[in-house]
Amino acid sequence: MRLLSRLLLAALIIAATGARAEDGYDLWLRYRLMSGELLKSYRESAREIVPGTPSATLNVAQSELARGLGGLMGMELPVSAQPTRDGSVIFGTPASSALIARLKLDGAAGGLDRTGNEGYLIRSLGYEGHRVTIIAANADIGVLYGTFHFLRLLQTHQPIEHLDVVSAPRIQRRVLDHWDNLDRTVERGYAGQSIWDWHKLPDYLDPRYTDYARACASLGINGTIPTNVNASPIGLTRPYLQKYASLADVFRPYGVRIYLTARFSAPIESGGLKTADPLDPAVRAWWRAKADEIYALIPDFGGFLVKANSEGQPGPQDYSRTHADGANMLAEAVAPHGGIIMWRAFVYSQNQPDDRAKQAYAEFVPLDGKFRDNVVLQVKNGPIDFQPREPFHPLFGAMPRTPLMLELQITKEYLGFATHLVYLAPLFEETLRSDTYAKGPDSTVAKVIDGSLSGHGPHTTGMAGVANIGSDRNWTGSHFDQANWYAFGRLAWDPALTSADIAAEWVKMTFSIEPAFVAPVVGMMLGSREAAVEYMTPLGLHHQMSRHGHYGPGPWVGGGARADWTSVYFNRADAGGIGFDRTKTGSNAVAQYTPHVAGQFADLKRVPEKYLLWFHHVPWDYRLSSGRTLWDELVIDYTQGVQRVSGMRSTWAGLAAFVDPERYAQVSAFLAIQEKEAKWWRDASIAYFQTFSQRPLPAGYEPPEHDLQYYEALCFPYVPGSAPQPCQ
Ligand code: GCW
């Protein structure tokens, strides 16, 4: 062995044995040295690497295999042109590997007809007297995805002797939306600054960009929108295009394409035109030229993501045009290059005083069928805004002639920022499994977005996650928030995966494989979202956070620029009860759902209690299924949320032996913060709502620690993720 290799191996072993402090930078790709019987069997099943003809992507796959297998098994694997022994790992495409091409002809690599452009198969078979594993795909990127899958099997201690895996993504565009500004602040970002160091780009390429692409590829994430949907007009100027182009070059081997946010008024601000009217020929020409300019620099550019006529952003309605006019103009500009437009449905009119939950539906449903083929509407999971719990957005199932993609928020704007341990897969799963009844039973949101309910043939499908990534060493601001990036990627590949399976996989890869660790931690993760719902917004309450920065409770928030930015608008608490009447007697938002769903939500007896106060205004003494009054149940839920967090703390306290001290300590400290803040949410909410209910707390339940004035007076001028706000 050459000296260098020996040194490398020694370094690997030191790293693998945990002698190095763990700071979370390695995410779920830690590849620490295994031990025991399974290691022996892995060492027999993976003994050499047989690559196809090199390409940028296959080189990445090869180095990942070497790194992963080397780290997990503590050995350097020889690379060979042919299988020379049992335990060859052969990878490539029929085009890049004569072996795979032959196996395909033999039928041994059969199944590639089911894997499309990005899928893969992993199979154990006999080849010329040797037991080998093939990782085969139609395109190089599928080989890379298959490689990560194969490594995941080892990382999660699965047997690898008799593999027969066929996997292909159910969703085409699996993208991360970064709300990153050009000054490196991140809107609703809780993990430090933006990872994009715009000032040093394009000349300096931080190695983090490669690690980012690698982490994305390990999950199958294939697109990134590096800039905020609240877009700067400068974002599409030439110097910035060059910066994106340099990032695109880094990402390309990993299959991650760049898309850009477009500010609708850019033709005026950076093009010097008098208007941005989408029907104006000069405006159309400006966008076509801009698209041509981008494609000359980034040939695989994905297209534009647009927030228009929403929260003060410019848009086609400024010129009395429709969303379809605006989207179609941009779609026309990128169409010759194969690009798409992701047009956001998160709109609510500045003027209309109607229920905010109804506005996207009201604006978009009349436009169904009016969008060009390469437009996809990007719809948030719920009709308000990434709350701890919302019913699914009524647009899903209501626009049969328009492709809809799902937008989820990975960053926890409304779920305690980075310090609350809230595993979001159950929230994502709840949306994906919600049944729209658009075409009868089993018309789930997952089926709407993966195109299987489509009445108009194949079309673009997609899932976007608002990224929680920043410059913090551990990427996401907390170790457990890595799981939310992970879960988003896994669900975008396969929306049928379960939260529990994803959690178990992630825990094993990120922390420890020990069952005595995995079981309690998975339990903690699975209960964590419900805990947050309980201590923040139980029984269907929503939008109850403080006005500025969305940090902490603020159920008393009222007044200000617009009613639908306040808490009182949403909770409607008064002496008679609490909750937003969205039935016929109120805003009638229920009518936007298909009759089956609407009937259930509108009926006080049948509405799931988790959505009770979302759809109904209910008296304080209303009896719930538990037999308790609404008031008692609220207090009990808030309290239970806090208790669950205390439970999480004590679970974690017993697990120190399984985790490196550095990560253990940070998780412990954050859980303590979460417990304190959960109690703050409970106490402040009870103190406020009690002024209306005028009822005592149920026996045995402690009163809030402070009076209401205390909570109302709390003010935090510097909250991460939003501009500073002076206290009055
Ligand atoms: O969730 C809300 C946020 C805004 C955000 C907006 C949106 C990017 O509070 O910060 O703006 O939604 O999704 O456009």
XYZ file of C-alpha atoms and ligand atoms in Angstrom:
742
model
C 0.000 0.000 0.000
C 1.318 3.405 -0.876
C 2.131 5.672 2.037
C -0.612 8.099 1.169
C -3.246 5.401 1.159
C -2.020 4.138 4.502
C -2.277 7.600 5.962
C -5.735 8.024 4.500
C -6.813 4.724 5.937
C -5.459 5.642 9.343
C -7.362 8.908 9.193
C -10.508 7.081 8.236
C -10.174 4.710 11.147
C -9.545 7.493 13.611
C -12.600 9.278 12.291
C -14.641 6.117 12.377
C -13.838 5.263 15.951
C -15.222 8.571 17.070
C -11.924 10.033 18.203
C -12.911 13.134 16.281
C -15.468 15.428 17.849
C -18.755 15.394 16.016
C -20.184 18.728 15.056
C -22.943 17.520 12.738
C -21.263 18.657 9.550
C -21.306 15.134 8.132
C -25.095 14.946 8.355
C -26.397 11.416 7.713
C -23.352 10.590 5.613
C -21.020 9.826 8.508
C -19.814 6.369 7.424
C -18.276 5.549 10.797
C -16.517 2.194 11.190
C -18.829 -0.707 12.002
C -18.041 -3.721 14.103
C -19.323 -7.226 14.727
C -20.624 -10.080 12.609
C -22.352 -7.879 10.092
C -19.083 -6.140 9.307
C -17.564 -9.509 8.438
C -20.389 -10.305 6.073
C -20.187 -6.848 4.467
C -16.478 -7.335 3.959
C -17.324 -10.420 1.935
C -20.074 -8.814 -0.089
C -18.213 -5.630 -0.959
C -14.600 -6.333 -1.817
C -13.882 -4.433 -4.984
C -15.373 -1.701 -7.107
C -15.961 -2.164 -10.834
C -16.842 1.180 -12.414
C -18.067 1.996 -15.889
C -16.459 4.518 -18.220
C -15.874 7.627 -16.143
C -18.081 10.669 -16.311
C -18.438 13.543 -13.869
C -21.392 11.863 -12.166
C -19.966 8.346 -12.206
C -16.762 9.695 -10.686
C -18.822 11.103 -7.865
C -20.540 7.731 -7.448
C -17.201 5.988 -7.367
C -15.680 8.299 -4.801
C -18.816 8.056 -2.670
C -18.610 4.273 -2.759
C -14.955 4.366 -1.848
C -15.588 6.840 0.937
C -18.681 5.083 2.254
C -17.474 1.520 2.078
C -14.010 2.556 3.195
C -15.385 4.355 6.235
C -17.953 1.755 7.247
C -15.682 -1.230 6.732
C -12.358 0.414 7.526
C -10.689 -0.776 4.362
C -9.702 0.547 1.014
C -11.454 -1.213 -1.840
C -9.487 -2.056 -4.968
C -10.867 -0.805 -8.258
C -10.979 -3.272 -11.087
C -12.055 -3.219 -14.722
C -13.635 -6.681 -14.431
C -15.054 -8.638 -11.501
C -12.102 -10.639 -10.233
C -13.602 -12.123 -7.079
C -16.780 -12.568 -5.073
C -17.960 -9.264 -3.699
C -17.533 -7.068 -6.783
C -19.714 -3.998 -6.789
C -20.355 -3.194 -10.435
C -21.971 0.106 -11.232
C -22.881 2.060 -14.333
C -25.348 2.390 -17.168
C -25.694 0.181 -20.239
C -23.896 2.973 -22.106
C -21.016 3.364 -19.687
C -20.479 -0.226 -18.629
C -20.132 -3.120 -21.053
C -20.876 -5.442 -18.117
C -24.187 -3.772 -17.337
C -25.043 -3.671 -21.045
C -24.426 -7.404 -21.239
C -26.372 -8.087 -18.048
C -29.206 -6.109 -19.480
C -29.215 -8.213 -22.612
C -29.085 -11.341 -20.435
C -32.069 -10.067 -18.541
C -30.120 -9.896 -15.282
C -30.366 -6.143 -15.262
C -33.974 -6.394 -16.358
C -36.092 -3.778 -14.709
C -34.286 -0.833 -16.217
C -37.407 -0.314 -18.269
C -39.102 0.624 -14.976
C -36.517 3.017 -13.666
C -36.825 5.956 -16.060
C -34.164 8.642 -16.165
C -33.418 8.863 -12.495
C -34.261 5.470 -11.006
C -31.966 2.534 -10.487
C -31.771 -1.093 -9.620
C -29.519 -2.824 -7.175
C -29.227 -6.554 -7.570
C -27.142 -9.427 -6.243
C -26.314 -12.003 -8.877
C -23.794 -14.502 -10.110
C -21.472 -13.347 -12.850
C -18.852 -15.617 -14.406
C -18.579 -17.646 -11.265
C -18.515 -14.661 -8.898
C -21.169 -13.292 -6.577
C -21.515 -9.651 -7.476
C -23.737 -6.664 -6.768
C -24.790 -4.408 -9.596
C -25.974 -0.831 -9.249
C -27.443 -0.086 -12.648
C -29.448 2.746 -14.145
C -30.329 4.230 -17.494
C -28.513 7.466 -16.740
C -25.492 8.334 -14.636
C -27.543 10.197 -12.070
C -29.550 7.045 -11.385
C -26.294 5.259 -10.656
C -25.396 7.932 -8.124
C -28.800 7.653 -6.459
C -28.420 3.876 -6.420
C -25.019 4.230 -4.830
C -26.440 6.269 -1.999
C -29.206 3.725 -1.569
C -26.677 0.897 -1.400
C -24.631 2.762 1.199
C -27.788 3.487 3.187
C -28.397 -0.243 3.408
C -25.031 -0.694 5.043
C -25.421 2.360 7.252
C -28.715 1.009 8.549
C -27.314 -2.510 8.891
C -29.460 -4.255 6.296
C -28.343 -7.512 4.754
C -26.764 -6.995 1.338
C -26.211 -10.532 0.053
C -29.527 -10.970 -1.760
C -30.519 -7.606 -3.037
C -33.250 -6.935 -5.527
C -34.155 -3.280 -5.363
C -35.914 -1.301 -8.072
C -36.546 2.322 -7.271
C -37.671 5.341 -9.242
C -38.916 8.711 -8.013
C -42.645 9.289 -7.972
C -42.207 13.058 -8.287
C -40.127 14.713 -11.008
C -39.015 18.031 -9.522
C -37.757 17.603 -5.990
C -36.499 21.015 -5.079
C -35.299 23.143 -2.204
C -36.505 26.742 -2.071
C -33.969 28.878 -0.245
C -35.373 32.138 1.044
C -31.862 33.578 0.960
C -31.248 37.240 0.280
C -28.307 38.703 -1.571
C -26.993 40.265 1.656
C -26.766 36.736 3.116
C -29.669 37.153 5.511
C -32.175 34.333 5.254
C -35.887 35.077 5.525
C -37.201 32.683 8.191
C -33.742 31.156 8.446
C -32.541 29.905 11.811
C -29.204 28.344 10.899
C -26.966 31.369 10.583
C -26.314 33.228 7.375
C -26.974 32.080 3.863
C -24.614 29.349 2.729
C -24.227 31.265 -0.537
C -21.322 33.636 -0.169
C -22.400 35.865 -3.039
C -19.622 38.345 -2.580
C -16.917 35.758 -3.223
C -18.762 34.010 -6.022
C -18.114 33.158 -8.801
C -14.359 33.068 -8.127
C -14.340 31.290 -4.802
C -16.267 28.059 -4.589
C -16.654 27.136 -0.951
C -16.288 23.339 -0.552
C -19.613 23.499 1.263
C -21.351 23.879 -2.080
C -20.108 20.459 -3.081
C -21.125 18.962 0.244
C -24.536 20.562 -0.120
C -25.012 19.005 -3.547
C -23.796 15.685 -2.243
C -26.267 15.731 0.648
C -29.080 16.674 -1.739
C -28.127 13.900 -4.135
C -28.070 11.380 -1.305
C -31.820 12.040 -0.955
C -32.620 12.473 -4.620
C -33.192 16.231 -4.384
C -32.616 17.408 -7.941
C -33.177 21.131 -7.927
C -32.390 24.208 -5.913
C -33.659 27.745 -5.978
C -30.894 29.601 -4.170
C -32.649 32.965 -3.742
C -35.695 34.282 -1.924
C -39.135 34.347 -3.543
C -39.273 37.912 -2.257
C -36.785 38.525 -5.025
C -34.378 41.350 -5.543
C -34.350 42.975 -8.992
C -30.559 42.729 -8.848
C -30.876 38.968 -8.705
C -31.215 38.621 -12.450
C -28.404 40.970 -13.452
C -25.384 39.635 -15.297
C -22.950 39.506 -12.340
C -25.376 37.385 -10.353
C -26.107 35.129 -13.291
C -22.402 34.398 -13.378
C -22.469 33.501 -9.705
C -25.377 31.096 -10.221
C -23.609 29.609 -13.220
C -20.582 28.776 -11.101
C -22.826 27.110 -8.527
C -24.595 25.210 -11.305
C -21.228 23.849 -12.426
C -20.567 22.529 -8.923
C -24.039 21.001 -8.640
C -24.273 19.436 -12.095
C -22.467 16.155 -11.395
C -24.836 15.652 -8.464
C -27.930 16.087 -10.605
C -28.956 19.297 -8.850
C -30.285 21.914 -11.268
C -30.545 25.602 -10.589
C -33.822 27.510 -10.877
C -34.115 31.205 -10.116
C -36.650 33.422 -8.451
C -37.869 36.187 -10.723
C -39.136 39.553 -9.586
C -42.024 40.390 -11.830
C -41.034 44.036 -12.163
C -37.421 43.254 -13.150
C -37.934 44.575 -16.703
C -38.477 48.011 -15.160
C -35.932 47.871 -12.380
C -33.082 46.227 -14.167
C -34.195 46.462 -17.801
C -35.050 50.159 -17.920
C -38.518 49.535 -19.404
C -41.504 51.661 -18.467
C -43.754 48.721 -17.671
C -43.715 45.061 -16.707
C -47.126 44.409 -18.280
C -47.009 40.779 -19.374
C -48.888 41.534 -22.587
C -46.512 44.277 -23.663
C -44.290 43.061 -26.543
C -41.204 44.827 -25.206
C -41.658 43.146 -21.808
C -42.067 39.748 -23.434
C -38.949 40.358 -25.504
C -37.038 41.378 -22.387
C -37.890 38.112 -20.620
C -37.073 36.054 -23.719
C -33.679 37.726 -23.961
C -33.131 37.210 -20.229
C -33.978 33.533 -20.551
C -31.608 33.200 -23.522
C -28.863 34.907 -21.536
C -29.380 32.548 -18.587
C -29.419 29.430 -20.746
C -26.196 30.503 -22.471
C -24.551 30.475 -19.034
C -26.505 27.583 -17.481
C -27.569 25.168 -20.222
C -29.549 22.974 -17.820
C -31.259 25.888 -16.069
C -34.573 24.648 -14.675
C -36.728 27.776 -14.936
C -38.256 30.442 -12.731
C -40.034 30.385 -9.389
C -42.345 33.371 -8.940
C -44.165 34.999 -6.065
C -46.436 37.590 -7.626
C -49.146 39.845 -6.225
C -48.649 38.465 -2.791
C -47.600 40.328 0.332
C -46.657 43.425 -1.632
C -44.712 41.717 -4.424
C -45.269 43.034 -7.955
C -47.224 40.930 -10.393
C -49.485 40.857 -13.429
C -52.475 42.192 -11.499
C -50.639 45.521 -11.256
C -51.532 45.787 -14.964
C -55.010 44.280 -14.612
C -53.753 41.008 -16.038
C -54.241 37.588 -14.508
C -51.824 35.194 -12.884
C -52.143 33.100 -16.034
C -51.066 36.038 -18.216
C -48.010 36.534 -16.048
C -47.047 32.894 -15.781
C -47.609 32.229 -19.459
C -45.387 35.092 -20.516
C -42.492 33.682 -18.506
C -43.330 30.175 -19.641
C -43.060 31.284 -23.237
C -39.595 32.710 -22.559
C -38.177 29.483 -21.122
C -40.128 27.036 -23.288
C -37.641 26.924 -26.210
C -35.009 25.752 -23.699
C -37.192 23.209 -21.935
C -37.640 25.307 -18.793
C -40.639 25.500 -16.487
C -42.336 28.141 -14.379
C -43.228 27.370 -10.793
C -45.894 29.957 -10.051
C -46.811 30.264 -6.399
C -50.415 30.113 -5.303
C -49.627 31.742 -1.958
C -51.562 34.920 -2.592
C -53.963 36.945 -0.606
C -55.251 40.210 -1.855
C -54.238 43.466 -0.244
C -57.774 44.780 -0.497
C -60.199 41.935 -0.146
C -61.364 41.617 3.442
C -62.594 38.050 2.860
C -61.294 35.068 4.865
C -57.614 34.761 3.987
C -57.948 30.970 3.830
C -60.242 31.365 0.792
C -58.247 33.692 -1.371
C -55.853 31.449 -3.291
C -58.725 29.226 -4.351
C -60.836 32.219 -5.350
C -58.058 33.606 -7.537
C -56.769 30.432 -9.139
C -59.689 28.086 -9.704
C -61.165 30.320 -12.437
C -57.808 30.050 -14.220
C -57.809 26.236 -14.363
C -56.796 25.122 -17.844
C -55.502 28.572 -18.797
C -51.836 27.963 -18.061
C -49.254 26.873 -20.616
C -47.988 23.288 -20.399
C -44.724 24.259 -18.778
C -46.339 26.064 -15.843
C -46.872 24.346 -12.535
C -48.681 25.963 -9.619
C -46.830 25.687 -6.346
C -49.336 25.319 -3.522
C -48.555 25.360 0.195
C -49.760 22.377 2.188
C -52.495 24.385 3.873
C -54.577 27.442 3.026
C -53.018 29.824 5.561
C -49.286 29.574 6.042
C -47.238 26.620 7.280
C -48.975 26.448 10.674
C -48.213 23.605 13.101
C -51.399 22.046 11.774
C -53.648 22.990 8.878
C -56.171 21.030 6.892
C -54.951 20.437 3.333
C -55.184 23.274 0.835
C -58.532 23.204 -1.021
C -56.733 23.878 -4.315
C -55.542 20.265 -4.268
C -58.213 18.486 -6.170
C -59.838 21.672 -7.432
C -57.734 22.344 -10.543
C -57.871 19.158 -12.598
C -56.421 20.809 -15.690
C -53.435 22.443 -14.014
C -50.344 20.679 -12.658
C -49.996 21.416 -8.950
C -46.853 20.946 -6.939
C -46.753 20.838 -3.157
C -44.788 23.409 -1.164
C -43.749 22.419 2.346
C -41.767 24.438 4.839
C -38.717 22.671 6.205
C -37.517 25.694 8.118
C -39.610 25.983 11.277
C -40.975 29.514 11.079
C -44.069 28.572 13.072
C -42.685 25.561 14.882
C -40.189 26.957 17.343
C -37.278 27.810 15.023
C -34.133 25.742 15.433
C -34.301 25.121 19.167
C -37.544 23.159 19.306
C -37.199 19.524 18.431
C -40.061 19.063 15.995
C -39.797 16.303 13.445
C -41.860 17.411 10.478
C -42.381 14.160 8.584
C -45.700 13.492 10.371
C -46.915 16.911 9.211
C -45.753 16.246 5.646
C -47.278 12.783 5.735
C -50.575 14.094 7.094
C -50.869 16.398 4.075
C -49.805 13.784 1.532
C -52.341 11.289 2.869
C -55.223 13.755 3.122
C -58.030 12.661 0.871
C -59.366 15.383 -1.396
C -62.120 13.131 -2.799
C -61.519 14.938 -6.096
C -62.168 11.705 -7.951
C -63.891 9.756 -5.235
C -62.205 8.072 -2.282
C -58.432 7.687 -2.306
C -57.802 10.902 -4.198
C -55.028 11.834 -1.822
C -52.891 14.928 -2.094
C -49.991 12.571 -2.909
C -51.922 11.330 -5.922
C -52.822 14.830 -7.008
C -49.192 15.896 -7.016
C -47.626 12.752 -8.448
C -49.900 13.036 -11.476
C -51.721 9.756 -10.997
C -55.116 11.492 -10.843
C -54.337 13.602 -13.847
C -57.159 13.924 -16.316
C -54.952 15.559 -18.909
C -52.094 13.174 -19.543
C -48.545 13.271 -18.221
C -47.407 16.610 -16.849
C -44.798 18.189 -14.650
C -44.895 16.984 -11.062
C -43.045 18.487 -8.157
C -42.505 18.993 -4.481
C -40.686 21.974 -2.974
C -39.361 22.388 0.533
C -38.447 25.776 1.970
C -34.915 25.029 3.084
C -33.702 25.175 6.665
C -30.063 25.306 5.644
C -27.572 27.979 6.614
C -23.954 28.650 7.421
C -24.082 26.953 10.832
C -21.561 24.171 11.074
C -24.354 21.613 11.470
C -26.155 23.100 8.444
C -29.644 23.371 9.924
C -29.170 25.166 13.244
C -29.840 22.049 15.278
C -28.918 18.408 14.901
C -32.498 17.241 14.834
C -33.490 19.721 12.143
C -31.272 17.765 9.784
C -33.968 15.116 9.968
C -36.441 17.529 8.390
C -34.217 18.139 5.366
C -33.754 14.390 5.193
C -37.457 13.584 5.499
C -38.408 16.116 2.856
C -35.986 14.574 0.373
C -37.060 11.025 1.079
C -40.767 11.856 0.793
C -40.256 13.796 -2.411
C -38.726 10.657 -3.890
C -41.430 8.441 -2.494
C -44.451 10.057 -0.831
C -45.595 6.650 0.384
C -42.733 6.289 2.880
C -43.746 6.536 6.509
C -42.526 9.037 9.068
C -41.519 6.192 11.349
C -39.368 4.437 8.751
C -37.712 7.663 7.702
C -36.993 8.571 11.319
C -35.483 5.185 12.083
C -33.272 5.354 9.021
C -32.108 8.849 9.839
C -31.406 8.115 13.505
C -29.313 5.087 12.610
C -27.289 7.005 10.073
C -26.930 10.181 12.082
C -26.426 8.942 15.614
C -26.334 5.290 16.456
C -27.623 1.946 15.321
C -28.160 0.669 18.879
C -31.786 -0.423 19.353
C -31.738 0.950 22.898
C -31.098 4.351 21.348
C -33.069 4.119 18.119
C -36.423 3.139 19.645
C -36.709 5.941 22.211
C -35.368 8.585 19.853
C -37.732 7.601 17.066
C -40.559 7.681 19.614
C -39.497 11.138 20.673
C -39.391 12.362 17.093
C -42.746 10.881 16.165
C -44.492 12.552 19.102
C -42.739 15.875 18.722
C -44.978 17.513 16.134
C -48.114 16.706 18.094
C -46.442 18.163 21.175
C -45.788 21.426 19.328
C -49.373 21.561 18.091
C -50.566 21.091 21.663
C -48.411 23.671 23.373
C -48.829 26.248 20.559
C -52.163 25.822 18.795
C -54.309 22.908 19.991
C -57.674 21.850 18.542
C -57.351 23.680 15.243
C -56.197 27.085 16.493
C -53.751 28.762 14.130
C -51.636 31.858 13.605
C -51.298 32.684 17.300
C -47.655 33.746 17.387
C -46.222 37.139 18.239
C -46.506 39.803 15.595
C -42.862 40.405 14.816
C -40.621 37.576 13.875
C -43.217 34.962 14.806
C -41.275 34.109 17.944
C -43.353 32.947 20.894
C -47.034 33.281 21.699
C -49.160 36.321 20.880
C -52.828 35.310 20.895
C -53.709 38.912 21.858
C -52.098 40.397 18.721
C -54.627 42.692 17.007
C -54.759 45.953 15.061
C -51.979 46.991 12.707
C -51.804 47.072 8.922
C -54.194 44.282 8.160
C -56.567 42.144 10.164
C -55.428 38.851 8.647
C -51.942 39.351 10.044
C -53.295 39.284 13.584
C -54.039 36.485 16.003
C -57.416 37.775 17.105
C -58.616 37.584 13.495
C -57.879 33.861 13.550
C -58.866 32.880 17.092
C -62.033 35.023 17.292
C -62.127 34.483 21.053
C -64.981 36.226 22.835
C -67.266 35.642 25.783
C -69.309 33.260 23.653
C -66.444 30.971 22.689
C -63.489 30.576 20.379
C -62.658 29.530 16.792
C -63.121 30.701 13.220
C -66.525 29.891 11.779
C -65.753 28.753 8.256
C -69.121 27.104 7.742
C -72.136 28.611 5.969
C -72.854 30.823 8.956
C -69.327 32.231 8.723
C -66.866 32.608 5.846
C -68.037 29.355 4.240
C -64.457 28.365 3.353
C -65.609 24.754 3.753
C -67.431 25.088 0.440
C -64.061 25.138 -1.342
C -63.588 21.459 -0.538
C -65.296 18.681 -2.478
C -68.775 17.963 -1.078
C -67.703 14.856 0.801
C -64.890 16.667 2.598
C -66.873 19.881 3.012
C -69.705 17.933 4.590
C -67.382 16.477 7.165
C -65.556 19.701 7.987
C -68.803 21.689 8.225
C -70.481 19.278 10.596
C -69.673 19.960 14.217
C -70.327 16.334 15.016
C -68.028 14.928 12.326
C -65.216 17.428 11.988
C -61.981 15.871 13.265
C -61.317 17.551 16.615
C -57.825 18.450 15.480
C -59.521 20.908 13.053
C -62.364 21.956 15.333
C -61.439 25.607 15.869
C -60.193 25.942 12.303
C -63.730 25.512 11.034
C -66.024 26.302 13.959
C -66.648 28.923 16.583
C -67.531 26.896 19.624
C -68.822 27.844 23.112
C -66.424 27.438 26.021
C -68.662 24.816 27.550
C -69.020 22.778 24.350
C -68.479 19.075 25.136
C -65.759 17.267 23.226
C -65.587 13.535 22.584
C -63.608 13.181 25.823
C -66.669 14.431 27.696
C -64.756 17.524 28.798
C -65.663 21.109 28.065
C -63.754 22.898 25.356
C -62.108 25.154 27.942
C -60.912 22.254 30.050
C -59.692 20.404 26.992
C -57.708 23.409 25.787
C -55.968 23.746 29.133
C -55.276 20.035 29.239
C -53.880 20.024 25.696
C -51.579 22.977 26.313
C -50.361 21.286 29.460
C -49.912 17.941 27.778
C -47.768 19.586 25.107
C -45.427 20.866 27.808
C -45.424 17.483 29.526
C -44.477 15.771 26.324
C -41.473 18.042 25.980
C -40.482 17.247 29.559
C -40.784 13.605 28.583
C -38.497 14.182 25.609
C -35.962 15.801 27.899
C -35.920 12.909 30.288
C -35.719 10.388 27.443
C -32.712 12.187 26.048
C -31.152 12.466 29.503
C -30.909 8.683 29.587
C -29.142 8.399 26.253
C -25.817 10.117 26.867
C -23.918 6.866 26.521
C -24.880 6.544 22.854
C -23.961 9.994 21.604
C -20.743 11.980 21.332
C -20.582 14.653 24.040
C -20.712 17.611 21.670
C -23.960 16.722 19.951
C -25.448 15.307 23.129
C -24.901 18.572 24.980
C -26.425 20.745 22.276
C -29.537 18.605 22.006
C -29.907 18.665 25.808
C -29.572 22.431 25.954
C -32.072 22.929 23.144
C -34.590 20.619 24.785
C -34.325 22.729 27.921
C -35.073 25.830 25.833
C -37.981 24.052 24.221
C -39.431 23.081 27.578
C -39.150 26.656 28.831
C -40.765 28.040 25.685
C -43.479 25.402 25.588
C -44.453 26.473 29.087
C -44.377 30.101 27.979
C -46.753 29.255 25.112
C -49.069 27.387 27.466
C -49.108 29.979 30.189
C -49.483 32.983 27.906
C -52.265 31.353 25.894
C -54.211 30.256 28.960
C -53.776 33.662 30.599
C -55.195 35.359 27.514
C -58.071 33.026 26.709
C -59.134 32.892 30.339
C -60.062 36.565 30.104
C -62.869 35.412 27.765
C -63.770 32.015 29.163
C -63.893 33.374 32.724
C -63.562 29.817 33.916
C -61.252 28.238 36.439
C -58.575 25.830 35.363
C -59.489 22.170 35.755
C -58.524 20.754 39.143
C -54.835 20.006 39.488
C -53.762 22.281 36.635
C -51.385 25.040 37.598
C -52.241 28.628 36.816
C -49.940 30.562 34.477
C -46.723 31.586 36.131
C -47.263 35.302 35.383
C -50.201 37.542 34.652
C -51.274 38.392 31.118
C -49.621 41.831 31.176
C -46.275 40.183 31.723
C -46.596 38.050 28.598
C -47.969 40.868 26.511
C -45.060 43.083 27.439
C -42.378 40.651 26.296
C -40.643 41.945 23.211
C -37.758 40.638 21.153
C -36.390 43.180 18.724
C -33.773 40.884 17.221
C -35.379 37.649 16.205
C -33.522 35.501 13.696
C -35.059 35.235 10.264
C -36.659 38.655 10.130
C -35.647 42.299 10.093
C -35.099 43.914 13.518
C -38.249 45.463 15.003
C -37.912 48.069 17.758
C -40.078 47.545 20.812
C -42.621 50.323 21.219
O -44.607 32.098 5.586
C -44.729 33.417 5.118
C -43.544 34.103 5.650
C -42.907 35.078 4.691
C -42.784 34.409 3.340
C -44.173 34.069 2.844
C -44.162 33.333 1.513
C -41.022 34.560 1.726
O -43.852 34.715 6.865
O -41.669 35.438 5.228
O -42.081 35.184 2.403
O -44.823 33.257 3.745
O -44.272 32.133 1.543
O -44.057 33.961 0.475
